[in-house]
Coordinates of C-alpha atoms and ligand atoms in Angstrom, one line a residue:
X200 CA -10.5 -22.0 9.6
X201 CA -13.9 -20.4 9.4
X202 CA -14.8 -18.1 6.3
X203 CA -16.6 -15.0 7.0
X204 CA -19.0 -13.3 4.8
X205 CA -18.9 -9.5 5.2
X206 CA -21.9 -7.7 4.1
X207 CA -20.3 -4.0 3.0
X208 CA -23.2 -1.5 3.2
X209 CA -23.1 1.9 1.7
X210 CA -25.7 4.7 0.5
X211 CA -26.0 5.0 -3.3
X212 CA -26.5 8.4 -4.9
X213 CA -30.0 8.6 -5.3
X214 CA -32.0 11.8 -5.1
X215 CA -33.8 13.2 -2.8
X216 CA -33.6 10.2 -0.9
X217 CA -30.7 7.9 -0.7
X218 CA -31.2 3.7 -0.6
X219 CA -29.1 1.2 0.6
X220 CA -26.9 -1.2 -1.0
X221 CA -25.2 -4.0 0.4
X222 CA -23.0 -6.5 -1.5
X223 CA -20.5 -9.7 0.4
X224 CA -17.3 -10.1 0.8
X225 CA -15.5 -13.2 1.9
X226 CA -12.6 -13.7 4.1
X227 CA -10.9 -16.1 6.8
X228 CA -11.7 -15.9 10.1
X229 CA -12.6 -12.4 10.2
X230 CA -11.3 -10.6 13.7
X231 CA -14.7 -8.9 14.3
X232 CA -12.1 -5.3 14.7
X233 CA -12.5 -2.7 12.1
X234 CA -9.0 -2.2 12.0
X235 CA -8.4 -5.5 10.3
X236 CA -11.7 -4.5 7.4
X237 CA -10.0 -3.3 4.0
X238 CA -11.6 -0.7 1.6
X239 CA -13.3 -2.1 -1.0
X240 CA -15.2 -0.9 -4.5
X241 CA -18.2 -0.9 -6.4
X242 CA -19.4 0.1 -9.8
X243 CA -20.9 3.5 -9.0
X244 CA -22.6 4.2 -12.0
X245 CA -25.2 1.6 -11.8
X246 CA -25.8 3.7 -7.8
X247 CA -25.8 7.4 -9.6
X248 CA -22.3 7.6 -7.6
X249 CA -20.0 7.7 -11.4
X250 CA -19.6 8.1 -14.7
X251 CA -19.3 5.1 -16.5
X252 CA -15.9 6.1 -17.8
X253 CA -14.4 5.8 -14.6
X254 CA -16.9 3.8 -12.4
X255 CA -14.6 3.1 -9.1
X256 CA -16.1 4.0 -5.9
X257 CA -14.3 3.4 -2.9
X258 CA -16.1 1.8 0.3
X259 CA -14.2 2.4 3.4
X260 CA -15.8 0.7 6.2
X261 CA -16.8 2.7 9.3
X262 CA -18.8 0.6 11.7
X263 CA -18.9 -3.3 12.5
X264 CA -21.2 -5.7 14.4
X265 CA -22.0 -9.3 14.2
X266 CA -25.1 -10.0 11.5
X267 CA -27.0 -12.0 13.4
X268 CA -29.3 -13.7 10.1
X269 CA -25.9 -15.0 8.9
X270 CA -23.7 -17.9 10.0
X271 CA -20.3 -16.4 10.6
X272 CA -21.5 -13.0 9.1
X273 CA -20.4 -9.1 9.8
X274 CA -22.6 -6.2 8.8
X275 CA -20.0 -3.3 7.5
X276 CA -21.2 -0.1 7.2
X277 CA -18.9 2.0 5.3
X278 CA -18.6 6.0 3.7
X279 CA -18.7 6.3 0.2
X280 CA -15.0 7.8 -1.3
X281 CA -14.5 9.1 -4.8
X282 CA -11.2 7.3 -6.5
X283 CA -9.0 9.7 -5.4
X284 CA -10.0 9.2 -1.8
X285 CA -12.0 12.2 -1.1
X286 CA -15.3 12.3 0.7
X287 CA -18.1 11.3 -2.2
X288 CA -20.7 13.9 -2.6
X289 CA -23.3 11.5 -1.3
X290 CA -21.1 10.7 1.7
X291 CA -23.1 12.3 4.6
X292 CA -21.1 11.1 7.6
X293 CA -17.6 13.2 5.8
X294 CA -19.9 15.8 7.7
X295 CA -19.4 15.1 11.2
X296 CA -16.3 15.2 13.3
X297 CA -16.4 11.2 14.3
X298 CA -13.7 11.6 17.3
X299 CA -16.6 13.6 18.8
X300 CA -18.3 11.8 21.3
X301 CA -20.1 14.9 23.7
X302 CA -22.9 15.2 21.4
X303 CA -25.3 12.3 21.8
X304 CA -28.5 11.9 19.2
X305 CA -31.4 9.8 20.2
X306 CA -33.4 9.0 17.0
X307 CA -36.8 7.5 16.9
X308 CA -37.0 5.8 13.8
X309 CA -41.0 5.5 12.8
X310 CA -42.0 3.3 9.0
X311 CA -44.7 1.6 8.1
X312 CA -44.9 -2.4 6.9
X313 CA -45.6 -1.9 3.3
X314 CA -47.6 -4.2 1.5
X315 CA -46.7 -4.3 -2.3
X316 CA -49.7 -5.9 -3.5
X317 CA -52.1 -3.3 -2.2
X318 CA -49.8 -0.6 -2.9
X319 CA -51.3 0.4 1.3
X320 CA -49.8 -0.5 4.6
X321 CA -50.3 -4.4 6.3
X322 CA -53.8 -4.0 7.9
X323 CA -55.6 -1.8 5.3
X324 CA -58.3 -4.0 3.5
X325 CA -57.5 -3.8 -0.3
X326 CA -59.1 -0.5 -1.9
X327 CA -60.3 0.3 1.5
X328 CA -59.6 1.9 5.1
X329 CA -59.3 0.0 8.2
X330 CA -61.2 2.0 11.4
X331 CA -60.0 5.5 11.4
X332 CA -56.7 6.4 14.1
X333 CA -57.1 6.4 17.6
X334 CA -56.5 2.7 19.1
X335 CA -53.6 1.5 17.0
X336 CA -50.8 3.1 19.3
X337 CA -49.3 1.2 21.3
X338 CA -52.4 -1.2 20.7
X339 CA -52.9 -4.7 21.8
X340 CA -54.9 -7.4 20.2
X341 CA -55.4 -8.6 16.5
X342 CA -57.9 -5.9 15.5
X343 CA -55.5 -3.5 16.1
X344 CA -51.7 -4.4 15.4
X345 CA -50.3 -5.6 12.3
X346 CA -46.6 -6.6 11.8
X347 CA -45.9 -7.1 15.6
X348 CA -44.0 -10.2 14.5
X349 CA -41.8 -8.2 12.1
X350 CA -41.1 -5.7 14.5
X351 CA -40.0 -7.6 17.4
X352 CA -38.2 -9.9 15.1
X353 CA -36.0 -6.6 14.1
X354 CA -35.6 -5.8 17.8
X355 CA -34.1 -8.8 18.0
X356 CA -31.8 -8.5 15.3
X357 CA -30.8 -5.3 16.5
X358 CA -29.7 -6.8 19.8
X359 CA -27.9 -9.5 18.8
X360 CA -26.0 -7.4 16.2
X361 CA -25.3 -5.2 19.6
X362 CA -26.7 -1.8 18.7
X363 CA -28.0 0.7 21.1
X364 CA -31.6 0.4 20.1
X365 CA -33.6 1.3 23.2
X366 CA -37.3 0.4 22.9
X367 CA -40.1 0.2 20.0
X368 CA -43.3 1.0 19.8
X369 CA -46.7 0.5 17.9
X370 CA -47.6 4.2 16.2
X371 CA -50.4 6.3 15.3
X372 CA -51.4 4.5 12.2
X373 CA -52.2 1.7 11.7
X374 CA -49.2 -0.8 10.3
X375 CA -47.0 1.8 11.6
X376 CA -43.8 1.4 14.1
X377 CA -40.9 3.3 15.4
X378 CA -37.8 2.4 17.3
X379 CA -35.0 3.9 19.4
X380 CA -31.3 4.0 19.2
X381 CA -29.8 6.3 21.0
X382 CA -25.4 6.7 20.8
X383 CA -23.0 9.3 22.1
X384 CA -21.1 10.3 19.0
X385 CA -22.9 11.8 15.7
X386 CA -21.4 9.1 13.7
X387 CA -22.3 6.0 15.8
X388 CA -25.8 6.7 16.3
X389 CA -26.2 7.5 12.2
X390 CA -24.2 4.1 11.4
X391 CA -26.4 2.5 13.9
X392 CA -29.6 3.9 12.8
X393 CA -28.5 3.0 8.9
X394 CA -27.3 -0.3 10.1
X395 CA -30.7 -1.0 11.8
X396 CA -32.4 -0.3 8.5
X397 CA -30.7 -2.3 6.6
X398 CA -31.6 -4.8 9.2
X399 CA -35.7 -4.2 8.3
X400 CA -35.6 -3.7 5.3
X401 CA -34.0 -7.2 4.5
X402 CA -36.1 -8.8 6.9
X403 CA -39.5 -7.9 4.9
X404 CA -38.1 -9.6 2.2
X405 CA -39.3 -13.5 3.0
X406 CA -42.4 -12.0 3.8
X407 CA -43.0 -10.5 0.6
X408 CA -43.2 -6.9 2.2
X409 CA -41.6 -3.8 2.2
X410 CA -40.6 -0.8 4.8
X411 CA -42.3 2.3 3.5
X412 CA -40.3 5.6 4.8
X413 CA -41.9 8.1 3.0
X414 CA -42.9 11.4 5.6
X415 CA -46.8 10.9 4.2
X416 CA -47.5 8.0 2.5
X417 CA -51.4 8.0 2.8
X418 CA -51.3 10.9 1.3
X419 CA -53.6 14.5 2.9
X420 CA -56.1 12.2 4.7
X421 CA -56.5 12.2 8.3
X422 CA -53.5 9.5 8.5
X423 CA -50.0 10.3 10.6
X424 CA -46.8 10.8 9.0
X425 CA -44.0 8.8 9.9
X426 CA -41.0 11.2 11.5
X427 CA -37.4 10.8 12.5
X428 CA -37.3 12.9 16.0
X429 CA -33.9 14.0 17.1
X430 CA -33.3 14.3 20.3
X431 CA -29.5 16.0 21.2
X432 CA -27.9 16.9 23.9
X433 CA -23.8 17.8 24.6
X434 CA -22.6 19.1 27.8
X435 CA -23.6 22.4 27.7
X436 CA -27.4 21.1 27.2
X437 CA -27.2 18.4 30.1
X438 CA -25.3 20.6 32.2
X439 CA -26.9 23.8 31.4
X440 CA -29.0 24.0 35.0
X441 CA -31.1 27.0 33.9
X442 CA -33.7 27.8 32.1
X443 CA -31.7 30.5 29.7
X444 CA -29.4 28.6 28.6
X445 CA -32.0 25.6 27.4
X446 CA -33.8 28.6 25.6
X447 CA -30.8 30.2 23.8
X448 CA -30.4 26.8 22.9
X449 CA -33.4 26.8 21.3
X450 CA -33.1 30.2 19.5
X451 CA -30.7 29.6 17.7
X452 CA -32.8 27.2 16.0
X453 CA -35.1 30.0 14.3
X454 CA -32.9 32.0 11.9
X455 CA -32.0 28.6 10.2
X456 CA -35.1 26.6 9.4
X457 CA -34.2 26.7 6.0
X458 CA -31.0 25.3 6.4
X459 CA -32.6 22.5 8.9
X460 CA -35.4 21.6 6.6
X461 CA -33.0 21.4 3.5
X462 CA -31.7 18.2 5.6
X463 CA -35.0 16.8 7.1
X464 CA -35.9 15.1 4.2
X465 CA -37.6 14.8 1.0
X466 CA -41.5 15.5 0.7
X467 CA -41.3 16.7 4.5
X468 CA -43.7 19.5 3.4
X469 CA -46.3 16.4 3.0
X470 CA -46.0 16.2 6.3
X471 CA -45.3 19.1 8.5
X472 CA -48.3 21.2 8.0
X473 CA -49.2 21.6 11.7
X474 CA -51.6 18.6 11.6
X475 CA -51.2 15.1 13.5
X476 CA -48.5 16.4 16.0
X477 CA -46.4 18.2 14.2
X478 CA -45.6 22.3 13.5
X479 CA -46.0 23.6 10.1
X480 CA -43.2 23.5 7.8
X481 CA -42.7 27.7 7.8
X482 CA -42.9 28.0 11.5
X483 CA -40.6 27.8 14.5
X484 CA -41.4 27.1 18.1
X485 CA -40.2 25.2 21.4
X486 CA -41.8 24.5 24.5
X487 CA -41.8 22.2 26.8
X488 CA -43.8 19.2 26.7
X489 CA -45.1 20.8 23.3
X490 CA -45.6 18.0 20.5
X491 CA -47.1 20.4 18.4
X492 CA -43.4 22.8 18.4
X493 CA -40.6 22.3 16.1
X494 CA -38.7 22.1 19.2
X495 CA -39.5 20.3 22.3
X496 CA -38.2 20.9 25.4
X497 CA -39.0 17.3 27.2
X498 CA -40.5 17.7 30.7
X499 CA -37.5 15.7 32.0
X500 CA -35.4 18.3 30.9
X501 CA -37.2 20.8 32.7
X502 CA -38.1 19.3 35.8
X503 CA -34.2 18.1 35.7
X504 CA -33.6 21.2 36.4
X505 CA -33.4 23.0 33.2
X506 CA -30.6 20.5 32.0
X507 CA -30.9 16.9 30.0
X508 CA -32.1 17.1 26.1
X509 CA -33.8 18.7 23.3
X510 CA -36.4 16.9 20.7
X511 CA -36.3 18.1 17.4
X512 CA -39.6 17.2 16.1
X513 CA -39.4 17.9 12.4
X514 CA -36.8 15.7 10.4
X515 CA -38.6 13.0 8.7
X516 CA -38.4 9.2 8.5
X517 CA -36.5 9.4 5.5
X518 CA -33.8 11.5 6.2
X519 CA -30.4 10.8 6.8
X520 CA -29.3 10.8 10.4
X521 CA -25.7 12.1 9.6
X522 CA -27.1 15.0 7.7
X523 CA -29.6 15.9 10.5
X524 CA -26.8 15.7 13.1
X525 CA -24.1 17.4 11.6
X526 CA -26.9 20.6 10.9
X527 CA -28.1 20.2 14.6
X528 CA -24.2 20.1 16.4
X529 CA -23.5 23.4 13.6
X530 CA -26.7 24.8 15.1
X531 CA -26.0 24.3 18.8
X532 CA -22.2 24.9 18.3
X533 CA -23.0 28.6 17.4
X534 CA -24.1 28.8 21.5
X535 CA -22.0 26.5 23.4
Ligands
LIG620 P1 -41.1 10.4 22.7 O1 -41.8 9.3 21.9 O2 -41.8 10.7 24.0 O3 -40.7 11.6 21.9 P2 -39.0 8.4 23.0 O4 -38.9 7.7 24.3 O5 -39.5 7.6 21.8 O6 -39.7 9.8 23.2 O7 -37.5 8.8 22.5 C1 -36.7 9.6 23.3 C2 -35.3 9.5 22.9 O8 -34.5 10.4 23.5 C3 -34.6 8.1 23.1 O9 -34.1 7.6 22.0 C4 -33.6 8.5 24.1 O10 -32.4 7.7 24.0 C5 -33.2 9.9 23.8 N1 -32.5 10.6 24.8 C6 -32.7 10.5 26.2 N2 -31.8 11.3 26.8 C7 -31.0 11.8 25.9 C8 -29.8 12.7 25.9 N3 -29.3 13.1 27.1 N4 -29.2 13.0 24.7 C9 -29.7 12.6 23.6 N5 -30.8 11.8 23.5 C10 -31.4 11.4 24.6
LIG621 MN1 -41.0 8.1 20.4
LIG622 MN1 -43.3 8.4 17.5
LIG623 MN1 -40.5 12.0 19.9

């Protein structure tokens, strides 16, 4: 007999941008199979989630791995229900149809290591500004990269919990990451993506730090943004062999930036204004190879011959991935 401490994790009802919460659960030799995981509940109105009349929330677990921190410990990520077992209004993932596996999202997740003290990111001097951008990405040596420790120390977590994280790398500014997972199925790749944020964010903890996802968090200086790129494809996108077809894809992006951007997450504006890689906030455009579009159309994708993936470029770091999925499959859906 082993016990087996289950860390539930759900998204509390914050706004504009939801946190996560995690508390544990402990049970005999736990399966590992989500079948065998029962709902369980939490006071929702310390989360914004209830009343305190009637407080029940309902966690219904969703996604399991192995949490690889924790001797004989699970990470659960679970969908928030209201009593009566209906989707929660902060329940993003009640938006996507999780039996549907053709449309694969690739996120890259970009944050910076936030130091609380300084109130900046780890490597800005205290009331001051390290050398300006240019040799932080993808930089090697101590004058240039802060918090590699941190970040591979996540990509290792990652991998032993057995997500689908493909590949990190330092970014623009400087204390500032991204990484990669990548899943076939709306759902997986958001519980992955929320699962490997929970596994950051409580990593910083015993080094007194914190993960900063906020779009712009230096503010209008000459300082990157941290996004959330989408990149989607179904079958009609990686089978689309012409040129046409990629395009109409990418049309029927334009009459609903409104409807995107409501999804791409809070103080986006900060951030998309055209500067530092990105399209403004009002615009629409693809190309390919374009970093400064809303859409890209990778060069892989064309020189694939017109079939692979798109890159949407504008959802921000802090968004959540089931929202920006379900908006992108309702988008391409209208075409294919
Ligand atoms: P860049 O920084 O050049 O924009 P990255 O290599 O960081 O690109 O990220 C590209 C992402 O695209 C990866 O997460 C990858 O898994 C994803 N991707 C590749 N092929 C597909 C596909 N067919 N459908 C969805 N996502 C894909
Ligand atoms: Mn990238
Ligand atoms: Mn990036
Ligand atoms: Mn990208």
């Amino acid at each position: 007999m082993a016990t087996s401490k289950l860390e539930y994790i759900w998204l509390d009802g914050y706004k504009p941008t939801q946190s996560l919460r995690s508390k544990t659960k402990l049970v005999q030799d736990f399966s590992g199979k989500l079948e065998d995981l029962k709902d369980w509940s939490f006071d929702g109105s310390s989360t914004e989630q209830a009343e305190g009349g009637s407080s029940d929330c309902i966690m219904r677990p969703v996604f399991v791995c192995p949490d690889p921190a924790i001797k004989n410990g699970w990470l659960v990520m679970t969908e928030v229900l209201n009593a009566d077992g209906t989707a929660h209004e902060s329940n993003g993932r009640a938006l996507i149809d999780d039996e549907d596996d053709d449309f694969w999202f690739g996120f890259e997740q970009e944050y910076f290591i936030w130091d609380n003290e300084t109130n900046r990111p780890i490597g800005f001097p205290a009331g001051g500004f390290p050398a300006p951008q240019g040799p932080y990405y993808c930089g090697v040596g101590g004058q240039n990269v802060f918090g590699r420790e941190i970040k591979d120390e996540h990509l290792e977590l990652c991998i032993d919990a057995g997500l689908d994280i493909e590949g990190t790398n330092g970014e623009v500014a400087t204390g500032q990451w991204e990484f990669q997972i990548m899943a076939k199925g709306a759902a997986s790749a958001g519980d992955q993506i929320w699962v490997a944020r929970y596994l950051l964010e409580r990593l910083t903890e015993k080094y007194g730090l914190s993960i900063n996802y906020h779009p712009k968090p230096l503010g209008q200086l000459d300082w990157n943004g941290s996004g959330m790129h989408a990149n989607f494809s179904n079958t009609y996108i990686r089978t689309a062999a012409s040129e046409e077809k990629i395009k109409k894809v990418c049309e029927a992006f334009r009459g609903v930036v409104d409807e995107h951007i409501a999804v791409y997450g809070a103080y986006n504006d900060q951030r998309l204004t055209g500067k530092h890689e990105t399209a403004a906030i009002t615009d629409f455009s693809y190309g390919v190879s374009d970093r400064g579009a809303s859409i890209r159309i990778p060069l892989f994708t064309k020189n694939n011959g017109w079939s692979g993936y798109l890159e949407d470029r504008r959802p921000a770091s802090n968004a959540d991935p089931y929202k920006v999925a379900a908006r992108i499959i309702k988008t391409v859906k209208t075409v294919s």
